[in-house]
Tab-separated table of C-alpha atoms and ligand atoms in Angstrom:
chain	number	residue	atom	x	y	z
D	271	MET	CA	-12.771	-2.017	-19.820
D	272	ILE	CA	-9.333	-0.504	-20.148
D	273	PHE	CA	-8.839	3.160	-19.328
D	274	SER	CA	-5.784	4.012	-21.350
D	275	LYS	CA	-3.743	2.691	-24.315
D	276	ALA	CA	-0.487	2.670	-22.347
D	277	GLU	CA	-1.862	-0.198	-20.240
D	278	THR	CA	-1.654	-2.474	-23.284
D	279	PHE	CA	1.621	-1.303	-24.866
D	280	ILE	CA	3.743	-4.162	-26.175
D	281	ARG	CA	6.921	-4.452	-24.098
D	282	LYS	CA	9.204	-2.879	-26.717
D	283	LYS	CA	6.955	0.155	-26.998
D	284	MET	CA	6.732	0.490	-23.211
D	285	GLN	CA	10.519	0.276	-22.923
D	286	ARG	CA	11.000	2.956	-25.616
D	287	HIS	CA	8.562	5.205	-23.765
D	288	GLN	CA	10.270	4.523	-20.432
D	289	LEU	CA	13.778	5.207	-21.760
D	290	GLU	CA	12.754	8.468	-23.381
D	291	ASN	CA	11.070	9.674	-20.197
D	292	LEU	CA	13.824	8.410	-17.918
D	293	LYS	CA	16.368	10.411	-19.916
D	294	ALA	CA	14.195	13.527	-19.674
D	295	THR	CA	13.769	13.031	-15.912
D	296	ALA	CA	17.530	12.563	-15.397
D	297	GLU	CA	18.131	15.826	-17.314
D	298	ARG	CA	15.472	17.563	-15.291
D	299	VAL	CA	16.716	16.599	-11.834
D	300	TYR	CA	20.388	17.095	-12.748
D	301	HIS	CA	19.815	20.665	-13.878
D	302	LEU	CA	17.039	21.734	-11.531
D	303	VAL	CA	17.596	19.954	-8.199
D	304	PRO	CA	20.959	20.672	-6.519
D	305	PHE	CA	20.579	17.559	-4.340
D	306	TYR	CA	20.485	15.309	-7.421
D	307	LYS	CA	23.307	17.165	-9.193
D	308	ARG	CA	25.518	16.492	-6.158
D	309	LYS	CA	24.362	12.857	-5.884
D	310	PHE	CA	24.917	12.198	-9.618
D	311	GLU	CA	28.412	13.692	-9.382
D	312	GLU	CA	29.218	11.569	-6.319
D	313	CYS	CA	28.290	8.497	-8.412
D	314	GLY	CA	30.276	9.772	-11.423
D	315	VAL	CA	27.191	9.967	-13.675
D	316	ASN	CA	25.355	12.624	-15.658
D	317	PRO	CA	22.186	12.482	-17.763
D	318	ASP	CA	24.178	11.190	-20.761
D	319	SER	CA	25.051	8.092	-18.745
D	320	ILE	CA	21.504	6.867	-19.465
D	321	GLN	CA	21.633	5.108	-22.847
D	322	THR	CA	19.567	2.007	-22.007
D	323	LEU	CA	16.994	1.219	-19.314
D	324	CYS	CA	19.572	-0.899	-17.459
D	325	ASP	CA	21.672	2.241	-17.034
D	326	ILE	CA	19.186	3.312	-14.356
D	327	ARG	CA	21.298	1.133	-12.039
D	328	LYS	CA	24.103	3.685	-12.317
D	329	LEU	CA	21.907	6.345	-10.709
D	330	PRO	CA	21.845	7.006	-6.962
D	331	PHE	CA	19.019	5.872	-4.691
D	332	THR	CA	16.701	8.302	-2.909
D	333	LYS	CA	15.571	7.546	0.649
D	334	LYS	CA	12.900	8.995	2.940
D	335	GLN	CA	15.689	10.650	4.924
D	336	ASP	CA	16.713	12.613	1.801
D	337	LEU	CA	13.253	14.205	1.701
D	338	ARG	CA	13.537	15.011	5.399
D	339	ASP	CA	17.027	16.479	4.978
D	340	ASN	CA	15.696	18.731	2.220
D	341	TYR	CA	12.552	19.702	4.143
D	342	PRO	CA	10.244	21.235	3.051
D	343	TYR	CA	10.725	22.011	-0.662
D	344	GLY	CA	14.398	21.238	-1.377
D	345	LEU	CA	13.724	18.396	-3.853
D	346	PHE	CA	11.091	20.249	-5.895
D	347	SER	CA	12.138	20.904	-9.480
D	348	VAL	CA	9.735	23.799	-10.165
D	349	CYS	CA	9.085	27.203	-8.568
D	350	MET	CA	6.429	27.225	-5.889
D	351	ASP	CA	4.050	29.201	-8.100
D	352	GLN	CA	3.706	26.099	-10.272
D	353	ILE	CA	2.811	23.885	-7.307
D	354	VAL	CA	-0.942	23.540	-6.951
D	355	ARG	CA	-1.120	20.950	-4.147
D	356	ILE	CA	0.966	19.905	-1.149
D	357	HIS	CA	0.613	16.659	0.796
D	358	SER	CA	2.700	15.496	3.698
D	359	SER	CA	3.337	12.536	5.959
D	360	SER	CA	2.401	12.818	9.617
D	361	GLY	CA	6.011	13.099	10.742
D	362	THR	CA	5.426	11.124	13.930
D	363	THR	CA	8.916	9.629	13.641
D	364	GLY	CA	10.820	12.730	12.545
D	365	LYS	CA	10.303	15.694	10.270
D	366	PRO	CA	7.356	15.222	7.934
D	367	THR	CA	8.058	14.473	4.289
D	368	VAL	CA	6.487	17.020	1.985
D	369	VAL	CA	5.379	16.317	-1.571
D	370	GLY	CA	4.194	18.817	-4.206
D	371	TYR	CA	2.215	18.519	-7.442
D	372	THR	CA	2.014	20.762	-10.502
D	373	GLU	CA	-1.186	20.896	-12.494
D	374	LYS	CA	0.265	18.302	-14.895
D	375	ASP	CA	1.136	16.055	-11.932
D	376	MET	CA	-2.475	16.317	-10.783
D	377	ASP	CA	-3.569	15.173	-14.263
D	378	ILE	CA	-1.193	12.207	-14.041
D	379	TRP	CA	-2.496	11.332	-10.579
D	380	SER	CA	-6.107	11.351	-11.766
D	381	GLU	CA	-5.124	9.339	-14.836
D	382	VAL	CA	-3.393	6.556	-12.875
D	383	MET	CA	-6.101	6.466	-10.205
D	384	GLY	CA	-8.749	6.472	-12.949
D	385	ARG	CA	-7.141	3.364	-14.432
D	386	ILE	CA	-7.382	1.616	-11.070
D	387	LEU	CA	-11.000	2.589	-10.507
D	388	ARG	CA	-11.764	1.327	-14.003
D	389	MET	CA	-10.098	-2.017	-13.140
D	390	GLY	CA	-12.947	-2.413	-10.660
D	391	GLY	CA	-15.464	-1.440	-13.361
D	392	VAL	CA	-16.239	2.017	-11.937
D	393	VAL	CA	-18.387	4.177	-14.236
D	394	SER	CA	-19.968	7.624	-13.963
D	395	SER	CA	-23.243	6.280	-12.528
D	396	ASP	CA	-21.391	4.927	-9.467
D	397	ILE	CA	-21.419	6.474	-6.006
D	398	LEU	CA	-18.139	6.268	-4.068
D	399	HIS	CA	-18.115	6.119	-0.269
D	400	ASN	CA	-14.576	7.386	0.328
D	401	ALA	CA	-13.847	6.202	3.872
D	402	ILE	CA	-10.147	7.014	3.970
D	403	GLY	CA	-8.280	9.952	5.504
D	404	TYR	CA	-8.656	13.355	3.847
D	405	GLY	CA	-6.227	16.191	4.474
D	406	LEU	CA	-2.457	15.928	4.242
D	407	PHE	CA	-2.657	12.139	3.726
D	408	THR	CA	-2.901	11.352	-0.006
D	409	GLY	CA	-5.531	8.597	0.394
D	410	GLY	CA	-8.752	10.634	0.519
D	411	LEU	CA	-8.078	13.349	-2.045
D	412	GLY	CA	-6.244	10.949	-4.403
D	413	PHE	CA	-9.391	8.865	-4.868
D	414	HIS	CA	-11.703	11.849	-4.629
D	415	GLU	CA	-10.268	13.861	-7.482
D	416	ALA	CA	-9.926	10.922	-9.892
D	417	ALA	CA	-13.450	9.687	-9.198
D	418	GLN	CA	-14.896	13.172	-9.595
D	419	ARG	CA	-13.121	13.602	-12.943
D	420	MET	CA	-14.798	10.328	-14.014
D	421	LYS	CA	-18.099	11.971	-13.050
D	422	VAL	CA	-18.618	9.509	-10.221
D	423	THR	CA	-20.596	10.863	-7.245
D	424	VAL	CA	-18.219	11.113	-4.287
D	425	ILE	CA	-19.212	10.950	-0.621
D	426	PRO	CA	-16.143	12.350	1.202
D	427	SER	CA	-16.830	10.504	4.436
D	428	SER	CA	-13.159	10.188	5.506
D	429	THR	CA	-12.437	7.989	8.557
D	430	GLY	CA	-13.938	7.677	12.051
D	431	PHE	CA	-17.571	8.061	13.174
D	432	THR	CA	-18.186	4.460	12.168
D	433	SER	CA	-21.885	4.337	13.133
D	434	ARG	CA	-22.621	7.491	11.198
D	435	GLN	CA	-20.726	6.140	8.172
D	436	LEU	CA	-22.902	3.020	8.237
D	437	LEU	CA	-26.043	5.115	8.396
D	438	LEU	CA	-24.882	7.134	5.369
D	439	MET	CA	-24.045	3.931	3.535
D	440	LYS	CA	-27.512	2.563	4.170
D	441	ASP	CA	-29.315	5.761	3.166
D	442	PHE	CA	-27.100	7.205	0.385
D	443	LYS	CA	-26.649	3.767	-1.238
D	444	PRO	CA	-23.033	4.072	-2.432
D	445	THR	CA	-22.020	1.371	-4.912
D	446	ILE	CA	-18.263	1.613	-4.299
D	447	ILE	CA	-16.273	1.783	-1.072
D	448	ASN	CA	-12.662	2.771	-0.555
D	449	THR	CA	-10.948	2.274	2.782
D	450	THR	CA	-8.065	0.488	4.500
D	451	PRO	CA	-8.538	-3.275	5.019
D	452	SER	CA	-8.424	-2.864	8.806
D	453	PHE	CA	-11.106	-0.150	8.774
D	454	ALA	CA	-13.236	-2.281	6.426
D	455	LEU	CA	-13.127	-5.058	9.016
D	456	HIS	CA	-13.933	-2.649	11.827
D	457	MET	CA	-16.883	-1.221	9.870
D	458	ALA	CA	-18.193	-4.760	9.319
D	459	GLU	CA	-17.898	-5.640	13.024
D	460	THR	CA	-19.728	-2.454	13.990
D	461	ALA	CA	-22.416	-3.032	11.357
D	462	ILE	CA	-23.060	-6.557	12.672
D	463	LYS	CA	-23.175	-5.300	16.262
D	464	GLU	CA	-25.680	-2.614	15.263
D	465	GLY	CA	-27.940	-5.160	13.581
D	466	TYR	CA	-27.298	-4.380	9.905
D	467	ASP	CA	-27.436	-7.135	7.302
D	468	LEU	CA	-24.250	-6.473	5.337
D	469	HIS	CA	-25.520	-8.062	2.140
D	470	LYS	CA	-29.031	-6.619	2.187
D	471	ASP	CA	-28.875	-3.196	3.846
D	472	PHE	CA	-26.171	-1.773	1.598
D	473	ASN	CA	-25.856	-1.379	-2.140
D	474	LEU	CA	-22.102	-1.932	-2.512
D	475	ARG	CA	-20.834	-3.829	-5.539
D	476	VAL	CA	-17.078	-3.340	-5.339
D	477	GLY	CA	-14.425	-2.290	-2.833
D	478	PHE	CA	-10.997	-0.680	-3.136
D	479	PHE	CA	-8.613	-1.299	-0.272
D	480	GLY	CA	-5.038	-0.285	0.341
D	481	ALA	CA	-2.499	1.789	2.252
D	482	GLU	CA	-1.446	-1.160	4.443
D	483	PRO	CA	-0.519	-4.822	3.962
D	484	ALA	CA	-3.364	-7.360	4.069
D	485	SER	CA	-2.889	-11.123	4.051
D	486	GLN	CA	-4.902	-13.276	1.646
D	487	GLY	CA	-6.886	-14.418	4.718
D	488	LEU	CA	-7.919	-10.867	5.590
D	489	LYS	CA	-8.786	-10.113	1.951
D	490	ASP	CA	-11.001	-13.213	1.806
D	491	GLU	CA	-12.684	-12.277	5.057
D	492	ILE	CA	-13.473	-8.750	3.802
D	493	LYS	CA	-14.775	-10.159	0.495
D	494	ASP	CA	-17.032	-12.643	2.290
D	495	ILE	CA	-18.303	-10.395	5.016
D	496	TRP	CA	-19.178	-7.485	2.681
D	497	GLY	CA	-20.048	-9.711	-0.291
D	498	ILE	CA	-18.001	-7.619	-2.753
D	499	PRO	CA	-14.828	-8.096	-4.827
D	500	PHE	CA	-11.604	-6.832	-3.226
D	501	HIS	CA	-9.552	-4.551	-5.461
D	502	GLU	CA	-6.218	-3.680	-4.008
D	503	VAL	CA	-4.564	-0.287	-4.413
D	504	TYR	CA	-0.911	0.430	-3.747
D	505	GLY	CA	0.906	3.725	-3.619
D	506	LEU	CA	3.010	6.076	-1.571
D	507	SER	CA	3.085	9.831	-1.211
D	508	GLU	CA	6.710	10.225	-2.278
D	509	ILE	CA	5.844	8.731	-5.685
D	510	ILE	CA	2.297	10.140	-6.165
D	511	GLY	CA	-0.029	8.691	-3.491
D	512	PRO	CA	-2.548	5.920	-4.237
D	513	GLY	CA	-2.385	5.025	-7.932
D	514	VAL	CA	1.054	3.486	-8.372
D	515	ALA	CA	-0.551	0.050	-8.852
D	516	GLY	CA	-3.886	-1.718	-8.583
D	517	SER	CA	-5.413	-5.154	-9.049
D	518	CYS	CA	-7.712	-6.111	-11.936
D	519	ASN	CA	-10.477	-8.747	-12.037
D	520	HIS	CA	-8.156	-11.532	-13.180
D	521	SER	CA	-5.169	-11.503	-10.871
D	522	ASN	CA	-4.350	-11.002	-7.212
D	523	LYS	CA	-1.274	-9.139	-8.354
D	524	LEU	CA	-1.273	-5.405	-8.971
D	525	HIS	CA	-0.646	-3.744	-12.351
D	526	ILE	CA	1.991	-1.057	-11.981
D	527	ASN	CA	1.392	2.112	-13.998
D	528	GLU	CA	4.874	1.673	-15.387
D	529	ASP	CA	4.570	4.303	-18.099
D	530	HIS	CA	4.767	6.758	-15.157
D	531	PHE	CA	6.630	4.800	-12.462
D	532	TYR	CA	9.618	2.625	-13.387
D	533	ALA	CA	9.929	-0.352	-11.039
D	534	GLU	CA	12.991	-2.329	-9.940
D	535	ILE	CA	13.464	-4.930	-7.211
D	536	ILE	CA	16.708	-4.935	-5.252
D	537	ASP	CA	18.198	-6.977	-2.474
D	538	PRO	CA	17.916	-4.543	0.470
D	539	GLU	CA	21.263	-5.753	1.864
D	540	THR	CA	23.475	-5.743	-1.250
D	541	LEU	CA	21.377	-3.145	-3.161
D	542	GLU	CA	21.892	-5.275	-6.298
D	543	PRO	CA	18.959	-6.275	-8.561
D	544	VAL	CA	17.418	-9.664	-7.731
D	545	GLU	CA	16.611	-12.325	-10.354
D	546	GLU	CA	13.339	-11.719	-12.229
D	547	GLY	CA	10.399	-12.906	-10.115
D	548	GLU	CA	12.342	-12.961	-6.844
D	549	ARG	CA	11.240	-10.999	-3.793
D	550	GLY	CA	13.105	-7.937	-2.636
D	551	GLU	CA	12.655	-4.217	-1.970
D	552	LEU	CA	10.642	-2.249	-4.501
D	553	VAL	CA	12.482	0.769	-5.937
D	554	LEU	CA	10.468	3.293	-7.954
D	555	THR	CA	11.480	6.138	-10.268
D	556	THR	CA	8.926	8.688	-11.421
D	557	ILE	CA	9.502	9.263	-15.138
D	558	THR	CA	6.803	11.811	-15.972
D	559	LYS	CA	6.380	13.910	-12.833
D	560	GLN	CA	7.339	17.593	-12.786
D	561	GLY	CA	6.957	18.996	-9.276
D	562	LEU	CA	8.821	16.325	-7.345
D	563	PRO	CA	10.573	13.867	-9.671
D	564	ILE	CA	12.172	11.087	-7.641
D	565	ILE	CA	15.022	8.854	-8.748
D	566	ARG	CA	15.221	5.247	-7.510
D	567	TYR	CA	13.137	5.690	-4.366
D	568	ARG	CA	13.678	2.891	-1.877
D	569	THR	CA	10.099	2.185	-0.822
D	570	GLY	CA	11.023	-0.287	1.945
D	571	ASP	CA	8.188	-2.515	0.630
D	572	ILE	CA	8.911	-6.186	-0.051
D	573	THR	CA	7.385	-7.606	-3.217
D	574	SER	CA	8.255	-9.270	-6.546
D	575	LEU	CA	7.550	-8.405	-10.190
D	576	ASP	CA	5.774	-10.506	-12.807
D	577	TYR	CA	6.097	-9.535	-16.487
D	578	THR	CA	3.758	-12.203	-17.884
D	579	PRO	CA	0.752	-10.717	-19.735
D	580	CYS	CA	-2.509	-10.732	-17.812
D	581	ARG	CA	-5.801	-12.293	-18.880
D	582	CYS	CA	-7.417	-8.860	-18.498
D	583	GLY	CA	-5.509	-7.684	-21.588
D	584	ARG	CA	-3.153	-5.330	-19.741
D	585	THR	CA	0.531	-5.820	-20.459
D	586	THR	CA	1.898	-3.717	-17.617
D	587	VAL	CA	4.209	-5.409	-15.122
D	588	LYS	CA	2.446	-6.751	-12.027
D	589	MET	CA	3.668	-6.631	-8.448
D	590	GLU	CA	2.805	-9.204	-5.825
D	591	SER	CA	0.811	-7.787	-2.887
D	592	VAL	CA	3.308	-6.232	-0.499
D	593	VAL	CA	4.426	-8.908	1.961
D	594	GLY	CA	5.622	-6.343	4.474
D	595	ARG	CA	8.022	-3.488	4.947
D	596	CYS	CA	11.758	-4.123	5.400
D	597	ASP	CA	11.498	-2.290	8.722
D	598	ASP	CA	8.466	-4.362	9.854
D	599	MET	CA	10.298	-7.622	9.379
D	600	LEU	CA	10.696	-9.315	12.729
D	601	ILE	CA	13.606	-11.584	13.444
D	602	VAL	CA	12.582	-13.867	16.256
D	603	SER	CA	15.110	-16.493	17.274
D	604	GLY	CA	16.647	-16.301	13.824
D	605	VAL	CA	13.319	-16.597	11.968
D	606	ASN	CA	12.338	-13.750	9.624
D	607	ILE	CA	8.613	-13.000	9.658
D	608	PHE	CA	6.240	-10.300	8.472
D	609	PRO	CA	2.999	-9.563	10.358
D	610	SER	CA	0.981	-10.424	7.218
D	611	GLN	CA	2.296	-14.015	7.394
D	612	ILE	CA	1.057	-14.314	10.981
D	613	GLU	CA	-2.271	-12.808	9.901
D	614	HIS	CA	-2.621	-15.410	7.171
D	615	ILE	CA	-2.256	-18.230	9.723
D	616	LEU	CA	-4.798	-16.599	12.059
D	617	ALA	CA	-7.304	-16.297	9.214
D	618	ASN	CA	-7.543	-20.090	9.006
D	619	ILE	CA	-8.291	-20.672	12.690
D	620	GLU	CA	-11.856	-20.805	14.002
D	621	GLY	CA	-12.889	-18.897	17.115
D	622	ILE	CA	-10.692	-15.824	16.752
D	623	THR	CA	-10.928	-12.533	14.867
D	624	LEU	CA	-8.314	-10.839	12.698
D	625	ASN	CA	-7.824	-8.167	15.324
D	626	TYR	CA	-4.394	-8.849	16.708
D	627	GLN	CA	-1.287	-7.134	17.921
D	628	ILE	CA	2.306	-8.302	18.024
D	629	VAL	CA	4.402	-7.253	20.998
D	630	VAL	CA	8.145	-7.765	20.601
D	631	GLU	CA	10.577	-7.514	23.502
D	632	LYS	CA	14.191	-8.314	24.073
D	633	LYS	CA	14.868	-11.142	26.528
D	634	GLY	CA	18.648	-11.295	26.945
D	635	HIS	CA	19.988	-11.568	23.391
D	636	LEU	CA	16.793	-13.058	22.017
D	637	ASP	CA	13.610	-11.460	20.744
D	638	ARG	CA	10.422	-12.601	22.451
D	639	LEU	CA	7.197	-12.327	20.509
D	640	GLU	CA	3.820	-12.136	22.187
D	641	LEU	CA	0.785	-12.357	19.989
D	642	ASP	CA	-2.414	-10.876	21.411
D	643	VAL	CA	-5.456	-12.134	19.508
D	644	GLU	CA	-9.094	-11.230	20.057
D	645	ILE	CA	-11.470	-14.158	20.425
D	646	ASN	CA	-14.907	-14.165	18.800
D	647	ASP	CA	-17.811	-12.794	20.834
D	648	ASP	CA	-19.566	-16.175	20.701
D	649	ILE	CA	-16.752	-18.195	22.236
D	650	MET	CA	-16.120	-15.755	25.077
D	651	SER	CA	-18.268	-17.833	27.367
D	652	ASP	CA	-16.437	-21.092	26.589
D	653	SER	CA	-14.523	-22.832	29.343
D	654	ILE	CA	-10.913	-22.069	30.235
D	655	LYS	CA	-10.075	-25.554	28.971
D	656	ASP	CA	-11.408	-24.747	25.488
D	657	LEU	CA	-9.576	-21.441	25.426
D	658	ASN	CA	-6.337	-23.168	26.383
D	659	HIS	CA	-6.907	-25.618	23.566
D	660	LEU	CA	-7.415	-22.717	21.122
D	661	LYS	CA	-4.257	-21.005	22.345
D	662	LYS	CA	-2.267	-24.205	21.846
D	663	GLU	CA	-3.709	-24.614	18.338
D	664	ILE	CA	-2.538	-21.101	17.355
D	665	GLN	CA	0.908	-21.763	18.812
D	666	LYS	CA	1.154	-25.057	16.944
D	667	GLU	CA	0.121	-23.530	13.596
D	668	LEU	CA	2.655	-20.697	13.975
D	669	LEU	CA	5.365	-23.192	14.773
D	670	ASN	CA	4.453	-25.565	11.938
D	671	HIS	CA	4.056	-22.973	9.201
D	672	LEU	CA	6.417	-20.177	10.192
D	673	TYR	CA	8.808	-21.936	12.612
D	674	LEU	CA	7.754	-19.219	15.029
D	675	ASN	CA	7.791	-19.785	18.740
D	676	ALA	CA	5.299	-17.197	19.999
D	677	GLN	CA	3.584	-16.599	23.316
D	678	VAL	CA	-0.105	-16.394	22.452
D	679	LYS	CA	-2.496	-14.379	24.616
D	680	LEU	CA	-6.223	-14.589	23.886
D	681	VAL	CA	-7.915	-11.316	24.701
D	682	GLN	CA	-11.577	-10.315	24.856
D	683	ALA	CA	-13.449	-9.173	21.762
D	684	ASN	CA	-13.044	-5.433	21.096
D	685	SER	CA	-10.182	-5.008	23.534
D	686	ILE	CA	-7.518	-4.155	20.930
D	687	GLU	CA	-7.707	-0.513	19.914
D	688	ARG	CA	-9.130	-0.014	16.391
D	689	SER	CA	-7.341	2.377	14.108
D	690	GLN	CA	-9.163	4.851	11.886
D	691	GLY	CA	-6.596	4.497	9.113
D	692	LYS	CA	-3.609	2.181	8.974
D	693	ALA	CA	-3.659	-0.509	11.664
D	694	VAL	CA	-0.853	-0.590	14.220
D	695	ARG	CA	0.081	-4.279	14.284
D	696	ILE	CA	3.436	-4.178	16.025
D	697	ILE	CA	4.400	-2.792	19.411
D	698	ASP	CA	8.157	-2.996	19.432
D	699	LYS	CA	9.456	-2.560	22.953
D	700	ARG	CA	13.033	-3.166	21.782
D	701	LYS	CA	13.320	0.407	20.471
X	1036	DLL	O1	-0.660	4.907	1.953
X	1036	DLL	C1	-1.101	5.941	-0.178
X	1036	DLL	C2	-2.294	5.081	-0.348
X	1036	DLL	C3	-3.531	5.522	0.039
X	1036	DLL	C4	-2.183	3.859	-0.985
X	1036	DLL	C5	-4.662	4.750	-0.159
X	1036	DLL	C6	-3.309	3.057	-1.202
X	1036	DLL	C7	-4.542	3.510	-0.804
X	1036	DLL	P1	1.721	6.683	2.419
X	1036	DLL	O2	0.983	7.162	3.609
X	1036	DLL	O3	2.859	7.490	1.918
X	1036	DLL	O4	0.755	6.533	1.189
X	1036	DLL	O5	2.215	5.225	2.763
X	1036	DLL	C8	2.900	4.478	1.809
X	1036	DLL	O6	1.967	2.447	2.737
X	1036	DLL	O7	5.209	2.396	1.234
X	1036	DLL	C9	3.463	0.830	1.926
X	1036	DLL	O8	4.333	0.483	2.984
X	1036	DLL	C10	2.058	1.054	2.484
X	1036	DLL	N1	1.060	0.665	1.474
X	1036	DLL	C11	0.375	1.424	0.620
X	1036	DLL	N2	-0.463	0.656	-0.121
X	1036	DLL	C12	-0.276	-0.629	0.275
X	1036	DLL	C13	-0.820	-1.889	-0.099
X	1036	DLL	C14	-0.330	5.724	1.096
X	1036	DLL	N3	-1.761	-2.041	-1.019
X	1036	DLL	C15	3.181	3.098	2.371
X	1036	DLL	N4	-0.326	-2.991	0.528
X	1036	DLL	C16	3.827	2.191	1.351
X	1036	DLL	C17	0.618	-2.904	1.463
X	1036	DLL	C18	0.716	-0.617	1.278
X	1036	DLL	N5	1.158	-1.738	1.873
């Protein structure tokens, strides 16, 4: 079931649509947002510089810092009376970034989220347990509004209160769940501890997960433990929130809603485009948004693009699941690694859980990586000798597959703090 015609446009038609809308967006920001007028002039370009899609490369990049520097509303291209919704990042590492939506932007958001829900087969008779943060975070309300417009019943359970959430899930019988992968795992652990049978006591038939990277190992574990398909959702507030891309039933990759968000991949060092299919930093341009149009936003997310048509019938470009963020990449003794690669190795080792934390410290000129991993409840009573053997096995696998020399510490079950939303995987003591 496909939600909208644009998802099956032939490439030429998509490109015509993209060029037309890119030109309109360049006009819009140049004339209505002083920040962009200045940036365009610094690069020696104006809206007429856009004659083909490749000309997008002439335009300046936008970074998170630009939103902070223009806090709160400096990048909006409409008067505040046209803004019907504000969302914002938490601002724990600086000023928050503020994003605003006009009524038309809200329609676009519901449209792109609707497409993703439909990829998982969601219909009006479904009941959505929306276990993701409500409030200034875009996760909760992004799903909520789209699902409600599809006449789905929404349970706005948000995060936290895990035992109560499980009770609601047993009694209200939701068919769909949306949460972060780490909270899905935490809910499963709690459900098992509280004596629920995950396959029999609940009525779930499909899950939507996103907002943080998840290795294939973690995805498989969530699928198995809950007994439901794993649909991945990608998005970021600066672009719209959840709804930029989502996975269908036929591919692990995520269809980008590219009639609204134009995607490029660049080398984060040289800022030049990479070869088609190569990994690099995802750069997104909104081409239909009114309130906060963004040109060439450097997401910091590492992925690759795949233009081959999908068996599901959609023709939109697909992105690989995000491998990690440029700023989460660890360089340990010259080896570049993302936490999701470590997670993938852990997923294939018996006796441990996927609750882990990476502690990075500086030792002289070198980075030292300690990996704290929770062991399974049932092996807690095993002898020190067995635990040492397990520790050595993890170290060996990390060395063999990632060339990573890590200090592994096995810690007791439930000793690593669970997050209600996005998991904190790295404690970087170098900063
Ligand atoms: O996390 C929006 C969202 C909500 C997406 C719910 C999916 C589901 P922000 O808080 O602005 O917005 O964070 C955006 O989160 O740049 C990525 O680094 C990360 N992220 C989002 N989705 C995924 C995903 C929301 N599927 C940042 N895989 C992005 C990996 C993701 N990382």
